[in-house]
Amino acid sequence: MSYADLIGVERARDVLVERLPAVMDHGLSFCRAVYHTTPGGGTVDVPGGLDAGLPDIRIRPDLSTIAPIPWEDGVASCVGDAFEPDGDGPCPEAPREVLRRAVARLGELGLDAVAGPELEYYVCDPDPSSPTGWRRYADATGNVYTAGRKGDPEGHLLRTLRHLRDLGLGVTMGNHEFGGGQFEINLDHSGALDAADRAFRFKAGVQEIARSEGRLATFMAKPFNDQDGSGFHVHLSCVDADGRSVFAGSHPDPSRGDDPPHPPGTASDGLSDVAHHAIAGVLEHAPALAALLNPTINSYKRFGPDSLAPWLTDWGLDNRSAMVRIPPERGEASRMEVRLGDASANPYLGIAGLIAAVYLGIRDKAVPPPPLEGYGYDAAKAPVLPGDLPTALDALAADEALADVLGEPFVTAFLTYKRDEVARFRRHVTDWEFTEYAYHL
């Protein structure tokens, strides 16, 4: 039984199957500070953790998510929900609960979100001679968008696709990506909570399959200086109570009698006014969203001109140089592809942030600027996104509307945790600094 901590790491406990009825009755107790535990095993002093004497949370399994693990005979897995120790109220910083909160706010408008995640990652082989202990798997250049043994001589991709399909994660297809040893696997679209559950289990599954083969699969944003980073793109749309897309151009804005004039440059783009409001919401709250979708020090080394990762706050029609790309399909397939996120993001929090921004945009009838024309990465055309994690955290702290949707307890916990990460990094002497300064200074 597993659940995601603040940064999306899988926390879990093995339960013998005959004990499952008792677990259903009482849940499993975990120290609440697991949400505040760093990748290195330290505990950050987040309110409600150390200051409260390290109290418990209670995790209850959601049996609707149970599935046999294809690569582990005799074992099934499921996702759990986190509750306060008395078992009555949900734990407010639990990522699954944060997403539920955002979905509920969107539901106040009579809408539900549909999400389709895309995730990239690198596979590495052990290499004792490397400073990191790892080297990229099958590290040949130019195997961009390939399949088969050319860029994957040991069949990692097909084996992983089949395992994840059998786990019921709705994987659809995959390919070798731009970087040596880099792969992308797409997941089918579904309701937001289910999509986030599948993305969370996808990441954990890919890593576990790689470990079983003696390899490392990493969703780190930019693990190598000489290769592109790994993205977490989310295809997002909204549907009404009848399951119809409200992003389709023929769908009226239900809150207005007469349709207002289209935003500049959008009169014939095939999208509804609701879609334009949603796009505007994502653009307006993008600086704060960066903290959730680009949540590490390393994340901002993936950004920059000509990187095919976002650098500016813009949107475009079938334009991969924009932060928000509108794919060419229309009608019921109308959607936005938000390209802001990197693969290190917690899927629950990233999708929750996007839904919160969409909700605010639709609620406030926000209007986007004209769409990007041609190739982007021109800072004269659109605002620049935060260039580092501290700036993004400050933007999240200042975005009161977004924090209200996500929940103040969660935002406080997240900011405290991440600002501790920034402070620790600023005190750490890196290899770059030694190489740059030690000999000459």
Tab-separated table of C-alpha atoms in Angstrom:
chain	number	residue	atom	x	y	z
A	1	MET	CA	0.000	0.000	0.000
A	2	SER	CA	1.590	3.234	-1.143
A	3	TYR	CA	1.033	6.966	-1.148
A	4	ALA	CA	2.906	10.020	-2.394
A	5	ASP	CA	4.821	12.360	-0.121
A	6	LEU	CA	5.121	16.097	-0.839
A	7	ILE	CA	7.684	15.595	-3.602
A	8	GLY	CA	5.995	12.545	-5.134
A	9	VAL	CA	8.257	9.860	-3.641
A	10	GLU	CA	6.410	6.599	-3.113
A	11	ARG	CA	6.062	5.812	0.600
A	12	ALA	CA	4.676	2.359	1.295
A	13	ARG	CA	4.287	-0.663	3.538
A	14	ASP	CA	3.961	-4.343	2.661
A	15	VAL	CA	0.882	-5.934	4.222
A	16	LEU	CA	0.249	-9.681	4.372
A	17	VAL	CA	-3.035	-10.298	2.615
A	18	GLU	CA	-4.711	-11.903	5.641
A	19	ARG	CA	-4.187	-8.626	7.506
A	20	LEU	CA	-5.971	-6.547	4.881
A	21	PRO	CA	-9.399	-6.569	6.635
A	22	ALA	CA	-7.838	-5.093	9.776
A	23	VAL	CA	-6.041	-2.477	7.693
A	24	MET	CA	-9.345	-1.546	6.067
A	25	ASP	CA	-10.866	-1.044	9.524
A	26	HIS	CA	-8.062	0.875	11.195
A	27	GLY	CA	-5.672	2.052	8.500
A	28	LEU	CA	-1.897	2.065	8.817
A	29	SER	CA	-0.067	4.565	10.989
A	30	PHE	CA	2.867	6.488	9.542
A	31	CYS	CA	4.825	9.334	11.079
A	32	ARG	CA	3.412	12.559	9.620
A	33	ALA	CA	6.958	13.821	9.117
A	34	VAL	CA	7.267	11.455	6.148
A	35	TYR	CA	5.692	14.319	4.184
A	36	HIS	CA	8.549	16.509	5.364
A	37	THR	CA	11.418	14.054	4.779
A	38	THR	CA	14.124	15.086	2.319
A	39	PRO	CA	15.550	12.750	-0.342
A	40	GLY	CA	18.625	12.474	1.878
A	41	GLY	CA	16.580	11.348	4.889
A	42	GLY	CA	16.497	14.596	6.872
A	43	THR	CA	13.325	15.935	8.480
A	44	VAL	CA	12.299	19.508	7.711
A	45	ASP	CA	10.647	21.469	10.519
A	46	VAL	CA	7.245	21.907	8.887
A	47	PRO	CA	4.349	22.974	11.165
A	48	GLY	CA	2.560	19.904	12.509
A	49	GLY	CA	5.637	17.674	12.346
A	50	LEU	CA	8.652	18.183	14.589
A	51	ASP	CA	6.991	20.984	16.557
A	52	ALA	CA	4.068	18.680	17.388
A	53	GLY	CA	6.264	15.781	18.514
A	54	LEU	CA	6.189	13.817	15.237
A	55	PRO	CA	2.533	12.690	15.366
A	56	ASP	CA	0.953	10.036	13.177
A	57	ILE	CA	-1.184	10.132	10.095
A	58	ARG	CA	-3.411	7.223	9.163
A	59	ILE	CA	-3.323	5.704	5.672
A	60	ARG	CA	-6.337	3.788	4.430
A	61	PRO	CA	-6.195	1.755	1.206
A	62	ASP	CA	-8.352	2.760	-1.731
A	63	LEU	CA	-9.259	-0.700	-2.998
A	64	SER	CA	-10.565	0.743	-6.267
A	65	THR	CA	-6.889	1.116	-7.208
A	66	ILE	CA	-5.778	-2.435	-6.361
A	67	ALA	CA	-3.924	-4.322	-9.085
A	68	PRO	CA	-1.474	-7.259	-9.280
A	69	ILE	CA	2.143	-6.254	-9.873
A	70	PRO	CA	3.178	-8.031	-13.096
A	71	TRP	CA	6.902	-8.182	-12.258
A	72	GLU	CA	6.414	-9.300	-8.625
A	73	ASP	CA	4.705	-12.695	-8.258
A	74	GLY	CA	2.091	-12.911	-5.537
A	75	VAL	CA	1.959	-9.185	-4.852
A	76	ALA	CA	-0.755	-6.611	-5.516
A	77	SER	CA	-0.550	-2.879	-4.908
A	78	CYS	CA	-2.969	-0.084	-4.182
A	79	VAL	CA	-2.895	3.619	-3.406
A	80	GLY	CA	-3.817	4.890	0.053
A	81	ASP	CA	-5.463	8.049	1.373
A	82	ALA	CA	-4.049	9.977	4.332
A	83	PHE	CA	-6.188	10.967	7.314
A	84	GLU	CA	-5.611	12.709	10.608
A	85	PRO	CA	-4.791	10.348	13.518
A	86	ASP	CA	-8.431	10.127	14.608
A	87	GLY	CA	-9.272	8.898	11.113
A	88	ASP	CA	-12.015	11.467	10.561
A	89	GLY	CA	-10.568	14.327	8.519
A	90	PRO	CA	-8.200	14.098	5.557
A	91	CYS	CA	-4.602	15.191	6.010
A	92	PRO	CA	-4.532	18.645	4.341
A	93	GLU	CA	-1.015	18.392	2.895
A	94	ALA	CA	-1.636	14.947	1.387
A	95	PRO	CA	-1.106	15.434	-2.385
A	96	ARG	CA	-4.104	13.277	-3.279
A	97	GLU	CA	-6.285	15.445	-1.031
A	98	VAL	CA	-4.878	18.656	-2.535
A	99	LEU	CA	-5.938	17.420	-5.968
A	100	ARG	CA	-9.404	16.453	-4.714
A	101	ARG	CA	-9.794	19.965	-3.331
A	102	ALA	CA	-8.975	21.535	-6.715
A	103	VAL	CA	-11.310	19.152	-8.535
A	104	ALA	CA	-14.114	20.062	-6.124
A	105	ARG	CA	-13.646	23.781	-6.753
A	106	LEU	CA	-13.838	23.251	-10.509
A	107	GLY	CA	-16.965	21.194	-9.848
A	108	GLU	CA	-18.602	24.301	-8.385
A	109	LEU	CA	-18.703	25.581	-11.972
A	110	GLY	CA	-20.387	22.375	-13.151
A	111	LEU	CA	-17.168	21.152	-14.756
A	112	ASP	CA	-14.800	18.227	-14.400
A	113	ALA	CA	-11.201	17.991	-15.583
A	114	VAL	CA	-9.769	15.383	-17.933
A	115	ALA	CA	-6.001	14.917	-17.970
A	116	GLY	CA	-3.544	12.950	-20.071
A	117	PRO	CA	0.030	12.874	-18.704
A	118	GLU	CA	3.208	12.460	-20.752
A	119	LEU	CA	6.461	11.699	-18.916
A	120	GLU	CA	10.083	11.481	-20.017
A	121	TYR	CA	12.926	9.821	-18.119
A	122	TYR	CA	16.494	8.583	-18.455
A	123	VAL	CA	17.749	5.032	-17.936
A	124	CYS	CA	21.282	4.561	-16.599
A	125	ASP	CA	23.649	1.621	-16.187
A	126	PRO	CA	26.053	1.250	-13.253
A	127	ASP	CA	29.515	2.704	-13.914
A	128	PRO	CA	31.977	2.684	-10.997
A	129	SER	CA	34.352	4.907	-12.989
A	130	SER	CA	31.786	7.712	-13.268
A	131	PRO	CA	31.684	10.433	-10.583
A	132	THR	CA	27.984	9.706	-10.108
A	133	GLY	CA	28.315	5.927	-10.332
A	134	TRP	CA	26.068	5.813	-13.416
A	135	ARG	CA	26.266	6.250	-17.201
A	136	ARG	CA	23.464	6.620	-19.719
A	137	TYR	CA	22.063	3.378	-21.104
A	138	ALA	CA	22.562	2.849	-24.857
A	139	ASP	CA	24.148	6.276	-25.158
A	140	ALA	CA	24.233	6.732	-28.918
A	141	THR	CA	23.475	10.102	-30.506
A	142	GLY	CA	20.672	10.892	-32.911
A	143	ASN	CA	18.207	8.133	-31.947
A	144	VAL	CA	15.408	10.673	-31.795
A	145	TYR	CA	11.849	9.285	-31.887
A	146	THR	CA	12.942	5.755	-32.638
A	147	ALA	CA	11.702	2.351	-31.527
A	148	GLY	CA	13.259	-1.100	-31.588
A	149	ARG	CA	16.805	-2.134	-30.729
A	150	LYS	CA	18.565	0.759	-32.459
A	151	GLY	CA	18.326	3.024	-29.417
A	152	ASP	CA	17.248	0.318	-26.995
A	153	PRO	CA	19.433	-2.746	-27.548
A	154	GLU	CA	18.104	-4.662	-24.533
A	155	GLY	CA	14.410	-3.966	-25.113
A	156	HIS	CA	13.768	-1.781	-22.068
A	157	LEU	CA	10.867	0.129	-23.622
A	158	LEU	CA	8.680	-2.742	-24.812
A	159	ARG	CA	9.242	-4.698	-21.609
A	160	THR	CA	8.279	-1.686	-19.516
A	161	LEU	CA	5.247	-0.864	-21.679
A	162	ARG	CA	3.900	-4.391	-21.298
A	163	HIS	CA	4.427	-4.488	-17.544
A	164	LEU	CA	2.723	-1.134	-17.039
A	165	ARG	CA	-0.135	-2.114	-19.346
A	166	ASP	CA	-0.693	-5.244	-17.237
A	167	LEU	CA	-0.652	-3.096	-14.092
A	168	GLY	CA	-3.651	-1.273	-15.563
A	169	LEU	CA	-2.024	2.138	-15.882
A	170	GLY	CA	-3.470	2.994	-19.287
A	171	VAL	CA	-0.141	3.380	-21.050
A	172	THR	CA	-0.634	3.807	-24.770
A	173	MET	CA	2.725	4.078	-26.518
A	174	GLY	CA	6.341	5.090	-26.098
A	175	ASN	CA	9.545	5.878	-27.930
A	176	HIS	CA	13.193	6.762	-27.508
A	177	GLU	CA	13.407	10.499	-26.880
A	178	PHE	CA	15.998	13.139	-27.844
A	179	GLY	CA	18.655	12.264	-25.270
A	180	GLY	CA	20.828	9.181	-25.170
A	181	GLY	CA	19.128	6.702	-22.850
A	182	GLN	CA	16.001	8.884	-22.662
A	183	PHE	CA	12.482	7.527	-23.172
A	184	GLU	CA	8.933	8.853	-23.206
A	185	ILE	CA	5.778	6.892	-22.441
A	186	ASN	CA	2.285	8.346	-22.896
A	187	LEU	CA	-0.702	7.602	-20.686
A	188	ASP	CA	-4.326	7.673	-21.754
A	189	HIS	CA	-6.567	10.524	-20.616
A	190	SER	CA	-9.048	10.150	-17.762
A	191	GLY	CA	-10.485	12.050	-14.817
A	192	ALA	CA	-7.896	14.104	-12.978
A	193	LEU	CA	-7.535	11.957	-9.844
A	194	ASP	CA	-7.277	8.741	-11.829
A	195	ALA	CA	-4.755	10.343	-14.208
A	196	ALA	CA	-2.605	11.516	-11.294
A	197	ASP	CA	-2.831	8.105	-9.612
A	198	ARG	CA	-1.652	6.465	-12.815
A	199	ALA	CA	1.177	8.951	-13.328
A	200	PHE	CA	2.353	8.448	-9.726
A	201	ARG	CA	2.258	4.653	-10.087
A	202	PHE	CA	3.848	4.927	-13.527
A	203	LYS	CA	6.901	6.709	-12.121
A	204	ALA	CA	7.217	4.258	-9.236
A	205	GLY	CA	6.748	1.320	-11.610
A	206	VAL	CA	9.368	2.473	-14.117
A	207	GLN	CA	11.872	2.946	-11.298
A	208	GLU	CA	11.112	-0.446	-9.775
A	209	ILE	CA	11.371	-2.272	-13.108
A	210	ALA	CA	14.742	-0.607	-13.718
A	211	ARG	CA	15.958	-1.579	-10.227
A	212	SER	CA	15.004	-5.195	-10.870
A	213	GLU	CA	17.369	-5.070	-13.865
A	214	GLY	CA	20.209	-3.423	-11.928
A	215	ARG	CA	19.582	-0.066	-13.604
A	216	LEU	CA	18.532	3.411	-12.524
A	217	ALA	CA	15.522	5.156	-14.051
A	218	THR	CA	15.477	8.829	-13.124
A	219	PHE	CA	12.802	11.462	-13.581
A	220	MET	CA	15.227	14.195	-12.501
A	221	ALA	CA	14.552	17.352	-14.515
A	222	LYS	CA	18.023	17.674	-16.100
A	223	PRO	CA	20.463	14.986	-14.991
A	224	PHE	CA	23.135	15.692	-17.628
A	225	ASN	CA	24.819	18.868	-18.824
A	226	ASP	CA	25.121	17.666	-22.420
A	227	GLN	CA	21.537	16.439	-22.935
A	228	ASP	CA	18.037	17.896	-22.797
A	229	GLY	CA	15.955	17.575	-19.677
A	230	SER	CA	12.876	15.426	-19.094
A	231	GLY	CA	9.387	16.898	-19.279
A	232	PHE	CA	6.021	16.260	-17.656
A	233	HIS	CA	3.465	17.498	-20.166
A	234	VAL	CA	-0.226	17.462	-19.264
A	235	HIS	CA	-3.012	17.416	-21.840
A	236	LEU	CA	-5.949	19.046	-20.055
A	237	SER	CA	-9.567	19.718	-20.935
A	238	CYS	CA	-12.867	20.208	-19.136
A	239	VAL	CA	-16.209	18.471	-19.599
A	240	ASP	CA	-19.716	19.353	-18.464
A	241	ALA	CA	-22.163	17.181	-16.530
A	242	ASP	CA	-23.005	15.295	-19.730
A	243	GLY	CA	-19.356	14.512	-20.426
A	244	ARG	CA	-19.117	16.934	-23.372
A	245	SER	CA	-16.000	18.996	-23.898
A	246	VAL	CA	-16.538	22.651	-23.002
A	247	PHE	CA	-13.345	23.546	-24.877
A	248	ALA	CA	-14.963	22.778	-28.229
A	249	GLY	CA	-15.667	25.904	-30.249
A	250	SER	CA	-19.391	25.191	-30.470
A	251	HIS	CA	-19.809	25.104	-26.678
A	252	PRO	CA	-21.145	28.394	-25.230
A	253	ASP	CA	-20.007	29.926	-21.988
A	254	PRO	CA	-22.811	28.776	-19.634
A	255	SER	CA	-22.474	31.829	-17.416
A	256	ARG	CA	-23.249	34.359	-20.163
A	257	GLY	CA	-26.215	34.949	-22.382
A	258	ASP	CA	-24.513	36.296	-25.461
A	259	ASP	CA	-21.039	35.174	-26.365
A	260	PRO	CA	-18.531	37.996	-25.794
A	261	PRO	CA	-16.107	39.007	-28.502
A	262	HIS	CA	-13.280	36.569	-28.978
A	263	PRO	CA	-9.856	37.531	-27.613
A	264	PRO	CA	-7.575	39.111	-30.222
A	265	GLY	CA	-6.356	36.635	-32.802
A	266	THR	CA	-8.652	33.800	-31.688
A	267	ALA	CA	-11.878	34.348	-33.628
A	268	SER	CA	-11.351	31.292	-35.847
A	269	ASP	CA	-9.195	29.027	-33.689
A	270	GLY	CA	-12.015	26.542	-33.048
A	271	LEU	CA	-11.931	26.911	-29.265
A	272	SER	CA	-14.740	28.051	-26.995
A	273	ASP	CA	-14.640	31.124	-24.787
A	274	VAL	CA	-14.412	28.761	-21.806
A	275	ALA	CA	-11.224	27.331	-23.295
A	276	HIS	CA	-9.779	30.814	-23.704
A	277	HIS	CA	-10.614	31.607	-20.073
A	278	ALA	CA	-8.875	28.399	-19.000
A	279	ILE	CA	-5.781	29.213	-21.056
A	280	ALA	CA	-5.686	32.691	-19.556
A	281	GLY	CA	-5.911	31.236	-16.051
A	282	VAL	CA	-2.888	29.024	-16.631
A	283	LEU	CA	-0.907	31.933	-18.073
A	284	GLU	CA	-1.879	34.294	-15.245
A	285	HIS	CA	-0.832	31.847	-12.529
A	286	ALA	CA	2.173	30.380	-14.363
A	287	PRO	CA	4.822	31.899	-12.032
A	288	ALA	CA	3.213	30.183	-9.036
A	289	LEU	CA	2.567	26.993	-11.007
A	290	ALA	CA	6.294	26.789	-11.714
A	291	ALA	CA	6.887	26.048	-8.034
A	292	LEU	CA	4.666	22.950	-8.298
A	293	LEU	CA	5.566	21.821	-11.816
A	294	ASN	CA	9.293	22.676	-11.607
A	295	PRO	CA	9.863	21.899	-7.935
A	296	THR	CA	13.636	21.407	-7.591
A	297	ILE	CA	16.838	23.434	-7.761
A	298	ASN	CA	17.742	21.356	-10.799
A	299	SER	CA	14.432	22.067	-12.586
A	300	TYR	CA	15.479	25.531	-13.757
A	301	LYS	CA	18.567	24.227	-15.536
A	302	ARG	CA	16.154	22.667	-18.041
A	303	PHE	CA	14.734	26.071	-19.021
A	304	GLY	CA	16.119	28.460	-21.587
A	305	PRO	CA	15.904	29.646	-25.187
A	306	ASP	CA	15.827	26.949	-27.879
A	307	SER	CA	15.514	24.164	-25.306
A	308	LEU	CA	12.020	22.966	-26.303
A	309	ALA	CA	11.234	23.550	-22.628
A	310	PRO	CA	9.186	26.620	-21.744
A	311	TRP	CA	10.979	29.835	-20.934
A	312	LEU	CA	8.190	32.354	-21.478
A	313	THR	CA	4.559	32.594	-20.379
A	314	ASP	CA	2.808	32.191	-23.721
A	315	TRP	CA	0.427	29.992	-25.698
A	316	GLY	CA	0.185	28.975	-29.324
A	317	LEU	CA	-1.771	26.918	-31.813
A	318	ASP	CA	0.119	23.652	-32.408
A	319	ASN	CA	3.312	25.476	-31.411
A	320	ARG	CA	5.843	23.486	-29.382
A	321	SER	CA	7.878	26.564	-28.552
A	322	ALA	CA	5.005	27.883	-26.391
A	323	MET	CA	4.346	27.062	-22.745
A	324	VAL	CA	0.746	26.137	-23.564
A	325	ARG	CA	0.330	24.360	-26.878
A	326	ILE	CA	-3.119	23.829	-28.383
A	327	PRO	CA	-2.975	20.559	-30.364
A	328	PRO	CA	-4.632	20.666	-33.799
A	329	GLU	CA	-7.585	18.392	-32.976
A	330	ARG	CA	-10.896	20.148	-32.382
A	331	GLY	CA	-14.427	19.232	-31.335
A	332	GLU	CA	-14.505	16.775	-28.426
A	333	ALA	CA	-10.716	16.404	-28.663
A	334	SER	CA	-10.107	20.119	-27.996
A	335	ARG	CA	-7.558	20.494	-25.217
A	336	MET	CA	-4.475	22.335	-24.054
A	337	GLU	CA	-1.056	20.767	-23.642
A	338	VAL	CA	0.714	22.464	-20.751
A	339	ARG	CA	4.440	21.996	-21.358
A	340	LEU	CA	5.628	23.815	-18.239
A	341	GLY	CA	6.263	20.803	-16.018
A	342	ASP	CA	9.357	18.663	-15.714
A	343	ALA	CA	9.397	14.996	-14.828
A	344	SER	CA	10.457	15.567	-11.217
A	345	ALA	CA	7.060	17.122	-10.409
A	346	ASN	CA	4.637	15.378	-8.075
A	347	PRO	CA	1.803	14.460	-10.499
A	348	TYR	CA	-0.910	15.137	-7.915
A	349	LEU	CA	0.365	18.618	-7.131
A	350	GLY	CA	1.160	19.532	-10.734
A	351	ILE	CA	-2.293	18.555	-11.980
A	352	ALA	CA	-3.944	20.148	-8.923
A	353	GLY	CA	-2.178	23.436	-9.632
A	354	LEU	CA	-3.274	23.398	-13.270
A	355	ILE	CA	-6.889	22.676	-12.361
A	356	ALA	CA	-6.822	25.459	-9.773
A	357	ALA	CA	-5.533	27.893	-12.404
A	358	VAL	CA	-8.135	26.733	-14.933
A	359	TYR	CA	-10.867	27.154	-12.326
A	360	LEU	CA	-9.736	30.705	-11.538
A	361	GLY	CA	-9.490	31.618	-15.213
A	362	ILE	CA	-12.979	30.357	-15.992
A	363	ARG	CA	-14.470	31.830	-12.817
A	364	ASP	CA	-12.954	35.254	-13.455
A	365	LYS	CA	-13.591	35.254	-17.240
A	366	ALA	CA	-9.882	35.869	-17.828
A	367	VAL	CA	-8.841	36.736	-21.380
A	368	PRO	CA	-5.544	35.491	-22.836
A	369	PRO	CA	-3.208	37.577	-24.969
A	370	PRO	CA	-3.019	36.808	-28.687
A	371	PRO	CA	-1.450	33.416	-29.427
A	372	LEU	CA	2.224	33.153	-30.279
A	373	GLU	CA	3.000	33.369	-33.981
A	374	GLY	CA	6.060	31.520	-35.253
A	375	TYR	CA	8.992	30.391	-33.176
A	376	GLY	CA	9.000	31.576	-29.579
A	377	TYR	CA	11.757	32.266	-27.038
A	378	ASP	CA	11.616	36.013	-27.658
A	379	ALA	CA	11.407	37.799	-24.289
A	380	ALA	CA	9.998	40.856	-26.030
A	381	LYS	CA	6.832	38.886	-26.820
A	382	ALA	CA	5.891	37.416	-23.422
A	383	PRO	CA	6.851	37.509	-19.737
A	384	VAL	CA	9.765	35.316	-18.684
A	385	LEU	CA	8.992	32.467	-16.291
A	386	PRO	CA	10.774	32.293	-12.914
A	387	GLY	CA	14.446	31.531	-13.479
A	388	ASP	CA	15.065	29.664	-10.255
A	389	LEU	CA	13.248	27.872	-7.469
A	390	PRO	CA	13.342	30.731	-4.901
A	391	THR	CA	11.622	33.074	-7.378
A	392	ALA	CA	8.954	30.464	-8.117
A	393	LEU	CA	8.371	29.861	-4.403
A	394	ASP	CA	7.945	33.606	-3.857
A	395	ALA	CA	5.395	33.663	-6.688
A	396	LEU	CA	3.461	30.793	-5.093
A	397	ALA	CA	3.525	32.557	-1.715
A	398	ALA	CA	2.165	35.731	-3.327
A	399	ASP	CA	-0.611	34.002	-5.304
A	400	GLU	CA	-3.380	34.139	-2.724
A	401	ALA	CA	-6.092	33.014	-5.138
A	402	LEU	CA	-4.232	29.843	-6.080
A	403	ALA	CA	-3.351	29.137	-2.445
A	404	ASP	CA	-7.012	29.442	-1.487
A	405	VAL	CA	-7.951	26.708	-3.968
A	406	LEU	CA	-5.083	24.385	-3.017
A	407	GLY	CA	-5.416	24.991	0.714
A	408	GLU	CA	-3.328	27.194	2.989
A	409	PRO	CA	-2.030	24.296	5.172
A	410	PHE	CA	-0.633	22.566	2.106
A	411	VAL	CA	0.926	25.732	0.676
A	412	THR	CA	2.559	26.527	4.027
A	413	ALA	CA	3.970	23.011	4.308
A	414	PHE	CA	5.227	23.008	0.707
A	415	LEU	CA	6.886	26.429	0.971
A	416	THR	CA	8.561	25.547	4.279
A	417	TYR	CA	9.858	22.277	2.879
A	418	LYS	CA	11.160	23.766	-0.352
A	419	ARG	CA	12.744	26.847	1.229
A	420	ASP	CA	14.713	24.496	3.450
A	421	GLU	CA	15.932	22.777	0.259
A	422	VAL	CA	17.058	26.123	-1.146
A	423	ALA	CA	18.881	27.007	2.081
A	424	ARG	CA	20.693	23.667	2.168
A	425	PHE	CA	21.771	24.033	-1.453
A	426	ARG	CA	23.117	27.530	-0.877
A	427	ARG	CA	25.376	26.157	1.865
A	428	HIS	CA	26.628	23.238	-0.248
A	429	VAL	CA	29.957	23.460	-2.091
A	430	THR	CA	29.520	21.965	-5.579
A	431	ASP	CA	32.016	20.222	-7.851
A	432	TRP	CA	31.643	23.122	-10.297
A	433	GLU	CA	32.846	25.596	-7.693
A	434	PHE	CA	35.929	23.544	-6.861
A	435	THR	CA	36.798	23.058	-10.537
A	436	GLU	CA	36.232	26.735	-11.323
A	437	TYR	CA	38.094	28.309	-8.393
A	438	ALA	CA	40.351	25.999	-6.420
A	439	TYR	CA	43.460	25.969	-8.653
A	440	HIS	CA	43.614	29.664	-9.483
A	441	LEU	CA	42.195	31.408	-6.408
